[in-house]
Coordinates of C-alpha atoms in Angstrom, one line a residue:
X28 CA 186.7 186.8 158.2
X29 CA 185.6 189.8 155.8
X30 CA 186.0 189.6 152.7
X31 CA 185.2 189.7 148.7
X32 CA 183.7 186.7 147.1
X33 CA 181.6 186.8 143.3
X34 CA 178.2 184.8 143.9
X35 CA 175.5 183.6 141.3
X36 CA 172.0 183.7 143.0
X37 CA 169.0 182.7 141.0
X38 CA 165.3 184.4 142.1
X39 CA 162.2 185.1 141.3
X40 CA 160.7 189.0 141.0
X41 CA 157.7 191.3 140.1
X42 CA 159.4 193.9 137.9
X43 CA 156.5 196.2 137.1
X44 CA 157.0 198.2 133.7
X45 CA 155.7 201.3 132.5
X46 CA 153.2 199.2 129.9
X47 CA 152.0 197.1 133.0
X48 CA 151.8 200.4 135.2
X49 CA 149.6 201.6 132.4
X50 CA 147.1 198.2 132.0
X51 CA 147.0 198.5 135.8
X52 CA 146.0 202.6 135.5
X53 CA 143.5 201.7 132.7
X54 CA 141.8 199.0 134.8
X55 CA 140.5 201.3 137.7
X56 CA 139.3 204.2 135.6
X57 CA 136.1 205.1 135.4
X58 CA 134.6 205.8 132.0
X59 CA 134.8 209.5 132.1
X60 CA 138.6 209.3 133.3
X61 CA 139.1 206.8 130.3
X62 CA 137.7 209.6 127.9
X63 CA 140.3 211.8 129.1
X64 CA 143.1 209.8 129.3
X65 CA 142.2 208.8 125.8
X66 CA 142.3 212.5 124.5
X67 CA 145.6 212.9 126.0
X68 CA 147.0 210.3 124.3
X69 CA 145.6 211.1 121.2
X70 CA 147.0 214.5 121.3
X71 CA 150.2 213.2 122.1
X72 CA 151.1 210.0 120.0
X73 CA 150.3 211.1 116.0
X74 CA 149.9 207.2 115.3
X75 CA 146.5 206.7 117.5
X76 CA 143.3 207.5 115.9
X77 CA 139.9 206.9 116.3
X78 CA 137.9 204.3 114.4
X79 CA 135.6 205.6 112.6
X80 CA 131.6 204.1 112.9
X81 CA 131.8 201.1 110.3
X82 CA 130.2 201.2 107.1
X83 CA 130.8 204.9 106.4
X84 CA 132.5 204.3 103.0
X85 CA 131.4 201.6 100.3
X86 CA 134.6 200.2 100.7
X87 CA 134.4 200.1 104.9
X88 CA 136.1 196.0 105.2
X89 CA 133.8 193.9 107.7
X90 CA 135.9 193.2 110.5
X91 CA 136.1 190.0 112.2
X92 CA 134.8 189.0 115.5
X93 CA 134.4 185.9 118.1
X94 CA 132.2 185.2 120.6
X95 CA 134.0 188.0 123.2
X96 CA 134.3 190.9 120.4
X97 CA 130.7 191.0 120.4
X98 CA 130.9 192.3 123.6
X99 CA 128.7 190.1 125.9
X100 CA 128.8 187.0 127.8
X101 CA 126.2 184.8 128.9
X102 CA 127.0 182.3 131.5
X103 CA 129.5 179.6 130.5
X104 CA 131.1 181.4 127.9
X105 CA 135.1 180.9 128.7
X106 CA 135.6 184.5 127.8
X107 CA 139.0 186.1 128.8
X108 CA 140.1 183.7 130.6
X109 CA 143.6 182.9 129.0
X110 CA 144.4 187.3 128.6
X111 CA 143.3 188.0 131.6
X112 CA 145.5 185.6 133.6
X113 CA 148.8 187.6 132.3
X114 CA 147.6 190.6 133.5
X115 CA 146.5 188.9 136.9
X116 CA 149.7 187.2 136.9
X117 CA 151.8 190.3 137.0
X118 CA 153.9 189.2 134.1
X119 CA 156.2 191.7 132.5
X120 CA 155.0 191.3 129.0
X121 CA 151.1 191.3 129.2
X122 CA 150.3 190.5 126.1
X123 CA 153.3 188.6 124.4
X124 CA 156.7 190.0 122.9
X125 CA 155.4 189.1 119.1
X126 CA 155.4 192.5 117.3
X127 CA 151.6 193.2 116.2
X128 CA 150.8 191.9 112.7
X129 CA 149.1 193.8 110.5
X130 CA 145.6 194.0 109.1
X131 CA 144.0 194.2 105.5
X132 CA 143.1 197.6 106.1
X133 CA 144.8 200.6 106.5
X134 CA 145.5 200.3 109.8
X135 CA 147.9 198.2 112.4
X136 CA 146.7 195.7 115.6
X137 CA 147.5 192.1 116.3
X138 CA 147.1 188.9 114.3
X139 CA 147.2 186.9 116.9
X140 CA 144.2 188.3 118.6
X141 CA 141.2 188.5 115.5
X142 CA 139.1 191.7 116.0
X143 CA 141.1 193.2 118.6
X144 CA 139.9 196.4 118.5
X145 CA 136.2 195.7 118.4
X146 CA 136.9 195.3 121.9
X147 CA 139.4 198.4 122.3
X148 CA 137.1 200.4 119.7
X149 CA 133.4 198.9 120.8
X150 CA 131.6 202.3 120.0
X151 CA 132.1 205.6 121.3
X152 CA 128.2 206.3 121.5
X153 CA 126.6 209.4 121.1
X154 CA 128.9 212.8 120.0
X155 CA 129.5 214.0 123.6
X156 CA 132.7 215.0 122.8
X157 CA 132.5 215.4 119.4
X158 CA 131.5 218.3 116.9
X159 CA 128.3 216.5 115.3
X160 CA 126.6 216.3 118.5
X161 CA 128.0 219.8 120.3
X162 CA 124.6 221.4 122.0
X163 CA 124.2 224.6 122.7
X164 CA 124.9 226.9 125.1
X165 CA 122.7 226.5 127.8
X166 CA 124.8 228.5 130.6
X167 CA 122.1 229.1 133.7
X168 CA 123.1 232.1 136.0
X169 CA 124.7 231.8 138.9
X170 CA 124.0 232.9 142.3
X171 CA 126.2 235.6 142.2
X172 CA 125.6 236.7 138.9
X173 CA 121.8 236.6 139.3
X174 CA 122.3 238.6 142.8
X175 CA 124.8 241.2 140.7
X176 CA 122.1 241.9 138.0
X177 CA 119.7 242.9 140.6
X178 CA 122.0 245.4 142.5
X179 CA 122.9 246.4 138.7
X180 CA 119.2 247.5 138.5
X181 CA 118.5 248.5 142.5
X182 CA 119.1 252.0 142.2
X183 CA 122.4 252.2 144.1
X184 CA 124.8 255.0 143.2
X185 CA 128.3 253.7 142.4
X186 CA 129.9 254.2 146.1
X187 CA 126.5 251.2 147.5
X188 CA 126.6 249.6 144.5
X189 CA 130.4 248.7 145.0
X190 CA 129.4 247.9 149.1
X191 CA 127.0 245.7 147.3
X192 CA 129.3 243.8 145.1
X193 CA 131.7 243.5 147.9
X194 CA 128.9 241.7 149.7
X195 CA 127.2 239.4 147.2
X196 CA 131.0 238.3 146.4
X197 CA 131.1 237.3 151.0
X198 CA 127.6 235.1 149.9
X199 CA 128.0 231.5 149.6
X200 CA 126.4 229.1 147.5
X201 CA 123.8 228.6 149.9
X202 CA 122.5 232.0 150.0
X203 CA 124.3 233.0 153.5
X204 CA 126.4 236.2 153.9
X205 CA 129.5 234.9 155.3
X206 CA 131.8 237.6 157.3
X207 CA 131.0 240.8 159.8
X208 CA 129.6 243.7 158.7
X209 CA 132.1 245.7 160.9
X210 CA 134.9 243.9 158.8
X211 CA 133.1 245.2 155.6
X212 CA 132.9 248.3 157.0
X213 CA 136.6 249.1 158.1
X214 CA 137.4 246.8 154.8
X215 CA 135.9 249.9 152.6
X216 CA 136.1 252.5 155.0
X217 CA 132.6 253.3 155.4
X218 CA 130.4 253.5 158.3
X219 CA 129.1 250.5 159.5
X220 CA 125.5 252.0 159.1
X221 CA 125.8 252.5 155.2
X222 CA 126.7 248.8 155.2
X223 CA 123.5 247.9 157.1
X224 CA 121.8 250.1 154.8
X225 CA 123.1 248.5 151.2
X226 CA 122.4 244.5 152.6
X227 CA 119.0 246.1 153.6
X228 CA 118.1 246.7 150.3
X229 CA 120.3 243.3 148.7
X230 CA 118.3 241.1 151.1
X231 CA 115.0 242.1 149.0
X232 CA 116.8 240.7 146.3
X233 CA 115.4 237.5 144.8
X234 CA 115.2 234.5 145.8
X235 CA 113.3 235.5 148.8
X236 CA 116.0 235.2 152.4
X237 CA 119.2 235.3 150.5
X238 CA 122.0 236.8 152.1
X239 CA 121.1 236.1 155.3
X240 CA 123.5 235.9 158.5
X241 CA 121.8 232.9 159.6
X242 CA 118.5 230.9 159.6
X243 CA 116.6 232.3 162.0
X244 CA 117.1 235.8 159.8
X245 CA 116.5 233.8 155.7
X246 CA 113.2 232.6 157.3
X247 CA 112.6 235.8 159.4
X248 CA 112.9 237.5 155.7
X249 CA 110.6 235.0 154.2
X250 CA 107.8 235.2 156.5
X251 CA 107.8 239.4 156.7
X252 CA 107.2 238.5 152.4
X253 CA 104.2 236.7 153.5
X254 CA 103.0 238.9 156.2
X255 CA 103.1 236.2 158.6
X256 CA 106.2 237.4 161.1
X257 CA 104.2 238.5 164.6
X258 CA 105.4 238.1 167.9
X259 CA 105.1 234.4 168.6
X260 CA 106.9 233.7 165.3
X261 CA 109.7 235.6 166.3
X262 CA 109.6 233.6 169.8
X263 CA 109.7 230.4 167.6
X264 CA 112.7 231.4 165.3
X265 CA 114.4 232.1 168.6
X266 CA 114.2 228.9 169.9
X267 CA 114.5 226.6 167.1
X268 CA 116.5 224.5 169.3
X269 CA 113.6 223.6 171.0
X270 CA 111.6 222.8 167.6
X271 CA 114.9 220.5 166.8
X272 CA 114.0 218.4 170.0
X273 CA 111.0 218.2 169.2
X274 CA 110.0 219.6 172.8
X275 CA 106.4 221.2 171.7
X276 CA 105.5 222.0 175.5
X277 CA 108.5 224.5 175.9
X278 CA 107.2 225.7 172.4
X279 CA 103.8 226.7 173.7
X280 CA 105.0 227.9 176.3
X281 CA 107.6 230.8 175.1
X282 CA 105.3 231.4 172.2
X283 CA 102.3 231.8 174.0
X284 CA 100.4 229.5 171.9
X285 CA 98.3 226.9 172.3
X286 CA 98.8 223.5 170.3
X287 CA 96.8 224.4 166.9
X288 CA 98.9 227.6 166.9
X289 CA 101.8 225.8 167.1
X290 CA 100.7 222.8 164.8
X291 CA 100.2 225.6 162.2
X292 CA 103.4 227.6 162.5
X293 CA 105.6 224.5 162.2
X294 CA 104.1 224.1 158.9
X295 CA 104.1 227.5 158.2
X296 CA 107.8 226.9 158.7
X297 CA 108.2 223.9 156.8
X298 CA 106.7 225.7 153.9
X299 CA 109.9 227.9 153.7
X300 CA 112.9 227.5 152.0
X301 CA 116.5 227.2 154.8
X302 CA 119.1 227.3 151.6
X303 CA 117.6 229.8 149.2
X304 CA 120.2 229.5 146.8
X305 CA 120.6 226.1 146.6
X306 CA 119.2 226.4 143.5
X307 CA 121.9 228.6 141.9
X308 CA 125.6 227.9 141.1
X309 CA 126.1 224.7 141.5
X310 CA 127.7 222.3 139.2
X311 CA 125.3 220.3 137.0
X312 CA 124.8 216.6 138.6
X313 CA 126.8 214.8 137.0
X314 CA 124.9 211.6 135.3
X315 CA 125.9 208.1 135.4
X316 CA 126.8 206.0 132.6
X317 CA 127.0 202.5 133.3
X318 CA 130.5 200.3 132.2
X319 CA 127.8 197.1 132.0
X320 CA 124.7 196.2 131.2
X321 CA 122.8 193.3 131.8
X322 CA 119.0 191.9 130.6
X323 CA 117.1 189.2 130.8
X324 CA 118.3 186.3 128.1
X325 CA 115.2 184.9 126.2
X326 CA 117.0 181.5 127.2
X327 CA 116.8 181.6 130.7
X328 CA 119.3 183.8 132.5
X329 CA 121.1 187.0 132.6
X330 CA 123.2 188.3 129.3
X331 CA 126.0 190.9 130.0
X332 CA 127.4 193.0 127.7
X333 CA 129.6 196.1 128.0
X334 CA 128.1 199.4 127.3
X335 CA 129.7 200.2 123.8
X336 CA 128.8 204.1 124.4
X337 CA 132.0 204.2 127.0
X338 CA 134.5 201.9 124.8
X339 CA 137.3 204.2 122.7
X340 CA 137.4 203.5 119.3
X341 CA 141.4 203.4 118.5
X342 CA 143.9 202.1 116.1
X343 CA 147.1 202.4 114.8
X344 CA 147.4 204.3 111.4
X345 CA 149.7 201.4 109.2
X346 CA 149.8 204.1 106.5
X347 CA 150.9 206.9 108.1
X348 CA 153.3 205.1 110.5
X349 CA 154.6 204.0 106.8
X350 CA 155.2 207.3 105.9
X351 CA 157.0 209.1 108.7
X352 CA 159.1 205.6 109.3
X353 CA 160.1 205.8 105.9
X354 CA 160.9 209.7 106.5
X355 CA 162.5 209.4 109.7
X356 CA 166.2 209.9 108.9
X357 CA 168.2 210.6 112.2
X358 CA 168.4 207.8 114.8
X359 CA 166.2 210.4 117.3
X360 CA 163.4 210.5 114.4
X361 CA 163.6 206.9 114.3
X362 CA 163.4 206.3 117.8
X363 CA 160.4 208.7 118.3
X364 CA 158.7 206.8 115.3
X365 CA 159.6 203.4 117.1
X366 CA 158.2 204.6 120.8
X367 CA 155.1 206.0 119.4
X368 CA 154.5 202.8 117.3
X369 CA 154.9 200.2 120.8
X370 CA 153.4 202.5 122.8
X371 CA 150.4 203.0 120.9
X372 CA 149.7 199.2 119.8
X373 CA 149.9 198.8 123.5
X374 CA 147.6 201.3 124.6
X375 CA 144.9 199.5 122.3
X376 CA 145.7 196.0 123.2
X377 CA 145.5 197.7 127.3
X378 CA 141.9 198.9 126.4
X379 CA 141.0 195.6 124.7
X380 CA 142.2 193.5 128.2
X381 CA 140.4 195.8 130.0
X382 CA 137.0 195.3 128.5
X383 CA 137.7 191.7 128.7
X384 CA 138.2 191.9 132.6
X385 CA 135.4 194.3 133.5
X386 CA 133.2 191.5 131.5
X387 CA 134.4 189.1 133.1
X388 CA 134.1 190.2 136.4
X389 CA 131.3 191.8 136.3
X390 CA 129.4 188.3 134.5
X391 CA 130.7 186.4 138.1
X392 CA 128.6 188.8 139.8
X393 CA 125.5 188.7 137.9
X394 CA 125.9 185.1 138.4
X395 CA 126.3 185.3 142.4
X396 CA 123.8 188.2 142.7
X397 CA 120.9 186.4 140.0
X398 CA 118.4 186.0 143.1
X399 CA 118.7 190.3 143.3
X400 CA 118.0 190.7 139.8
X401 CA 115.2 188.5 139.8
X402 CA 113.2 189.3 143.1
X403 CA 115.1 192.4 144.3
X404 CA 117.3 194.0 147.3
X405 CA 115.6 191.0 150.3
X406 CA 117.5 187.9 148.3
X407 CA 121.0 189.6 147.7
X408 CA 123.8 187.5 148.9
X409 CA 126.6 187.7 151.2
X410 CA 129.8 188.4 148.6
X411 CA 133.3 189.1 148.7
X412 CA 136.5 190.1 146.9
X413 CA 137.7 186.3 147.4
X414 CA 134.9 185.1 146.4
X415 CA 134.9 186.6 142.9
X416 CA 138.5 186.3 142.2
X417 CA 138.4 182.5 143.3
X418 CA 135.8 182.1 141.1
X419 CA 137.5 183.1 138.1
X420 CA 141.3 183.2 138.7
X421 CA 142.4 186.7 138.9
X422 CA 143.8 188.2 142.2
X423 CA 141.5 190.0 144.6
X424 CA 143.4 193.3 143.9
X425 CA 142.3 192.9 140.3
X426 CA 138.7 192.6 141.1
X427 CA 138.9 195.5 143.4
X428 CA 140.6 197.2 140.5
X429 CA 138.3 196.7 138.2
X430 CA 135.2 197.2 140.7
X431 CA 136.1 200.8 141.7
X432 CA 133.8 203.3 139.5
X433 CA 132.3 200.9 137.6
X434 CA 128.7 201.0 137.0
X435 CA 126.2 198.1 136.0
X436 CA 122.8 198.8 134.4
X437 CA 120.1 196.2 135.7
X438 CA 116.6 195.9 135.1
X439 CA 116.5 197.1 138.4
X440 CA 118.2 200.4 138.6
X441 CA 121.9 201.3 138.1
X442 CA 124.4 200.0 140.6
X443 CA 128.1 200.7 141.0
X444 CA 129.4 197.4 141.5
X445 CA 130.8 197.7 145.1
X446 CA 127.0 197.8 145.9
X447 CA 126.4 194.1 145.3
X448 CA 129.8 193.1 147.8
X449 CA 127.9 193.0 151.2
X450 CA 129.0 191.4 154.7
X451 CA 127.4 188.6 155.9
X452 CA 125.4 188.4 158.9
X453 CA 124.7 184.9 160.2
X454 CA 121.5 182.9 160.8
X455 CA 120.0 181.9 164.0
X456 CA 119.7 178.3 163.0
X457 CA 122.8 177.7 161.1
X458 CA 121.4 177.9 157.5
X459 CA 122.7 180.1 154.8
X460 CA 124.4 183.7 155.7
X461 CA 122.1 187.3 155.0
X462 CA 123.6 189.8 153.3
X463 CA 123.6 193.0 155.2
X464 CA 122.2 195.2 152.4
X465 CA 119.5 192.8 152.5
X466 CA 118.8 193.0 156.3
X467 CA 119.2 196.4 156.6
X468 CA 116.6 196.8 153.3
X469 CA 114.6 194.7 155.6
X470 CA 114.8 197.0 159.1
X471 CA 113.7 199.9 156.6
X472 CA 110.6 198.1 155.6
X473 CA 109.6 197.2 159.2
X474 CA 110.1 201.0 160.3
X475 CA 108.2 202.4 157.1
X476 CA 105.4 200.1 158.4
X477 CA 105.2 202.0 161.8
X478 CA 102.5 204.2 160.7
X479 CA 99.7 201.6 159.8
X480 CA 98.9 200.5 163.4
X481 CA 100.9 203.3 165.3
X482 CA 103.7 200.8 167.2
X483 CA 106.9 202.0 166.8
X484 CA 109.6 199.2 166.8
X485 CA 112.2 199.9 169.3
X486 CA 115.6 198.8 168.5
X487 CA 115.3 195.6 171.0
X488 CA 112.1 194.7 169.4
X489 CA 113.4 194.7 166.1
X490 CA 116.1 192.7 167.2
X491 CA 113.9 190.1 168.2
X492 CA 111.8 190.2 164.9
X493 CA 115.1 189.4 163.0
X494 CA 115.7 186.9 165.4
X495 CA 112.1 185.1 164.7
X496 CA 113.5 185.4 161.1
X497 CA 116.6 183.1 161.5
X498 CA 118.9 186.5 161.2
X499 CA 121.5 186.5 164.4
X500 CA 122.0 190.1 164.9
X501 CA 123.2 192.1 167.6
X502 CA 121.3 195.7 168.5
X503 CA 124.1 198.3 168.2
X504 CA 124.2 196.5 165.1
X505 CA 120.7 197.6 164.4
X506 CA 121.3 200.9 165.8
X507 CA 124.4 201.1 163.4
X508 CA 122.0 200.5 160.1
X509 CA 119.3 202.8 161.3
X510 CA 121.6 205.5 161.7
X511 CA 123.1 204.6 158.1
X512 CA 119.9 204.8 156.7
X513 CA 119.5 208.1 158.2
X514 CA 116.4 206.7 160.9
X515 CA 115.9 208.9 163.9
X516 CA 115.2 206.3 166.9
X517 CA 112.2 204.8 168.2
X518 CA 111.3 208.3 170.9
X519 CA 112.0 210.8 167.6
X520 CA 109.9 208.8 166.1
X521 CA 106.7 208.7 168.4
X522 CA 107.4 212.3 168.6
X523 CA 107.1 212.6 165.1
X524 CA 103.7 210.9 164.6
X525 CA 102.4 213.2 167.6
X526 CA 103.2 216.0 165.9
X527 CA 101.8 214.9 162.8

């Protein structure tokens, strides 16, 4: 029978709110994205402002701090447990529904959490984005723009030196004139000769080969610099194909050379330069700051401490929230005043649970991976997501969350930290699982030997070394790291040592 009835169901539910959207947004950002979304919101919410460096006034208060707001852990220390379980939880309200308390000084953060924002405001280091440390202009010339100064000064008259322009604009950053000159030439409605003409005189530009059609041409160019283009170099540039095989008997044989010849134009070759402006245009490298860093304790151990140069340094201005609250006359104004308030204590208190995580996670890892740091890439372990969020109660999507462009500082280099989660490959006799990173560091070493006694290791025979080992590996599995690590295979190889 159908019908209308009233029910009362009672159920559980993940209701995600905008404030936990944000904790969750702020926890997979890398430090550069944190800068900007930090300058965004500064822009945008009148109440947040940067901490200033402490002791810059006589009357600068000392602000409090516990073991955590000092912004390292060493191993044992129960740091972040209890905050970072809300936020691993998926509770609504993160951080409680108490309204923040306020501080002796001028400004506005949380009683219940002492020195908050030493962890939200841990040191913005440097003045990278700040005026006192603004360098100067150091703006290199591009490709283009070093390419355009030379036809500037080449003589053309203004019909060439517009074919010109039109063709160093067709160059790519490699140095490679990309189109047909027949397209140029119905393009700008000249003959196709005058076109042939102008990139003559363009590809004497500087850097030597540049706007070449392709590689046989940019090393054609370079060697007729050098005076050292003769017939059996233009046999060899024609069959570079056969040089990528490695096949040197077809080499002598359309060259007309014999095997010192040969030996000699290969390096002649090698000598030159396949992307001649590589060195132009590009966008500077961009360098890598690390979140973490760990160092050796003088106790024993490993001590891990956030890097305080990528930490914001925010608070909440009390007195001017005073001011415009007291101001605020309409219930809009009020409102406005209200929203910026919330949402800006929560954006600091969202920045202070997500130093607390990244230090928590990343100290679990330091403690898995110790045998790395101490004798290097052949003892890292076998790790997982599970494994780290088992170990300290969060959720495997948190860790992932919190591992994704993040960077840890070792005394071994700087590593992002999905470089220390590695698969596990088993042993031969039942023992303790190798980490793959660490087997495949190992296949590396054995090839790089290769050259000492002149045996190259085939894939099958390296199989069975790792097998002597204890290490139970398969050989497309060996074949899968040594093309990973960018290995040609055992016959490139032995061709390779021949021809050196």
């Amino acid at each position: 029978m159908i019908g209308q009835r009233l029910e009362v169901r009672q159920g559980q539910g993940l209701v995600i709110t905008p404030q936990l959207q944000q904790a969750i947004k702020l926890l997979q950002l890398s430090n550069l994205e944190l800068e900007d979304y930090v300058e965004a919101e500064l822009e945008r919410n009148p109440l947040l402002q940067r901490e200033e460096p402490e002791g810059d006034g006589p009357d600068a208060p000392e602000p409090e701090r516990t073991a955590s707001n000092d912004g390292e852990m060493a191993f044992g220390d129960g740091v972040g447990h209890e905050a970072a379980s809300a936020l691993d939880a998926g509770a609504d309200d993160v951080y409680g529904d108490a309204a923040p308390g306020e501080r002796t000084s001028d400004r506005m953060t949380d009683e219940a959490q002492p020195g908050l924002s030493d962890w939200s405001g841990a040191g913005k280091g440097g003045s990278t984005f700040e005026g006192d440390g603004e360098r100067p202009d150091a703006h290199e010339p591009t490709l283009w723009e070093h390419l355009q100064a030379q036809a500037s000064s080449a003589g053309f008259g203004v019909a060439d030196h517009g074919v010109a322009l039109t063709l160093i604009d067709a160059t790519d950053e490699g140095g490679y004139l990309r189109g047909e000159l027949a397209e140029f030439a119905d393009r700008l409605g000249v003959p196709l000769e005058r076109i042939e003409a102008v990139l003559a005189v363009c590809q004497g530009f500087e850097p030597t080969g540049v706007m070449a059609r392709s590689v046989p041409e940019c090393l054609k160019l370079q060697l007729i610099e050098r005076n050292r283009f003769d017939p059996a170099m233009a046999a060899l540039l024609d069959n570079l194909d056969l040089l990528a095989r490695r096949d040197l008997a077809g080499l002598r044989q359309v060259c007309g050379v014999d095997a010192e010849d040969l030996a000699e134009m290969i390096a002649e070759l090698k000598g030159l330069t396949p992307r001649p402006g590589a060195g132009f245009g590009g966008e500077p490298a961009q360098t890598v700051i690390p979140d973490v860093h760990v160092r050796p304790d003088p106790a024993g151990g490993w001590k891990v401490e956030l890097n305080a140069d990528t930490l914001p340094r925010l608070l909440v201005d009390k007195r001017y929230h005073a001011v415009v609250q007291t101001g605020a006359r309409s219930e809009t104004e009020k409102s406005y005043v209200a929203d910026c308030a919330a949402q800006a204590n929560w954006l600091v208190k969202s920045l202070d649970q997500r130093a607390k995580t990244i230090l928590k996670v990343t100290s679990e890892i330091v403690r898995q991976q110790d045998a790395f740091l101490a004798f290097g890439v052949e003892f890292l372990r076998p790790l997982n997501l599970k494994t780290v969020a088992d170990a300290i109660g969060m959720h495997e999507s948190t860790v992932s969350r919190v591992t994704s462009n993040k960077y840890l500082s070792t005394p071994r280099g700087v590593f992002e930290l999905k470089f220390f989660f590695t698969a596990a490959i088993q042993s031969t006799d039942g023992a303790a699982s190798h980490s793959a990173e660490a087997v495949r560091h190992r296949i590396k070493a054995m090839i790089d030997a290769e050259g000492a006694d002149g045996d190259v290791l085939s894939d099958d025979r390296i199989v069975e070394i790792l097998k002597e080992a204890g290490i139970d590996i398969a050989r497309r599995t060996v074949a899968k790291y040594r093309e990973a690590l960018r290995i040609p295979s055992s016959v490139q190889r032995r061709r390779l040592m021949r021809t050196a």
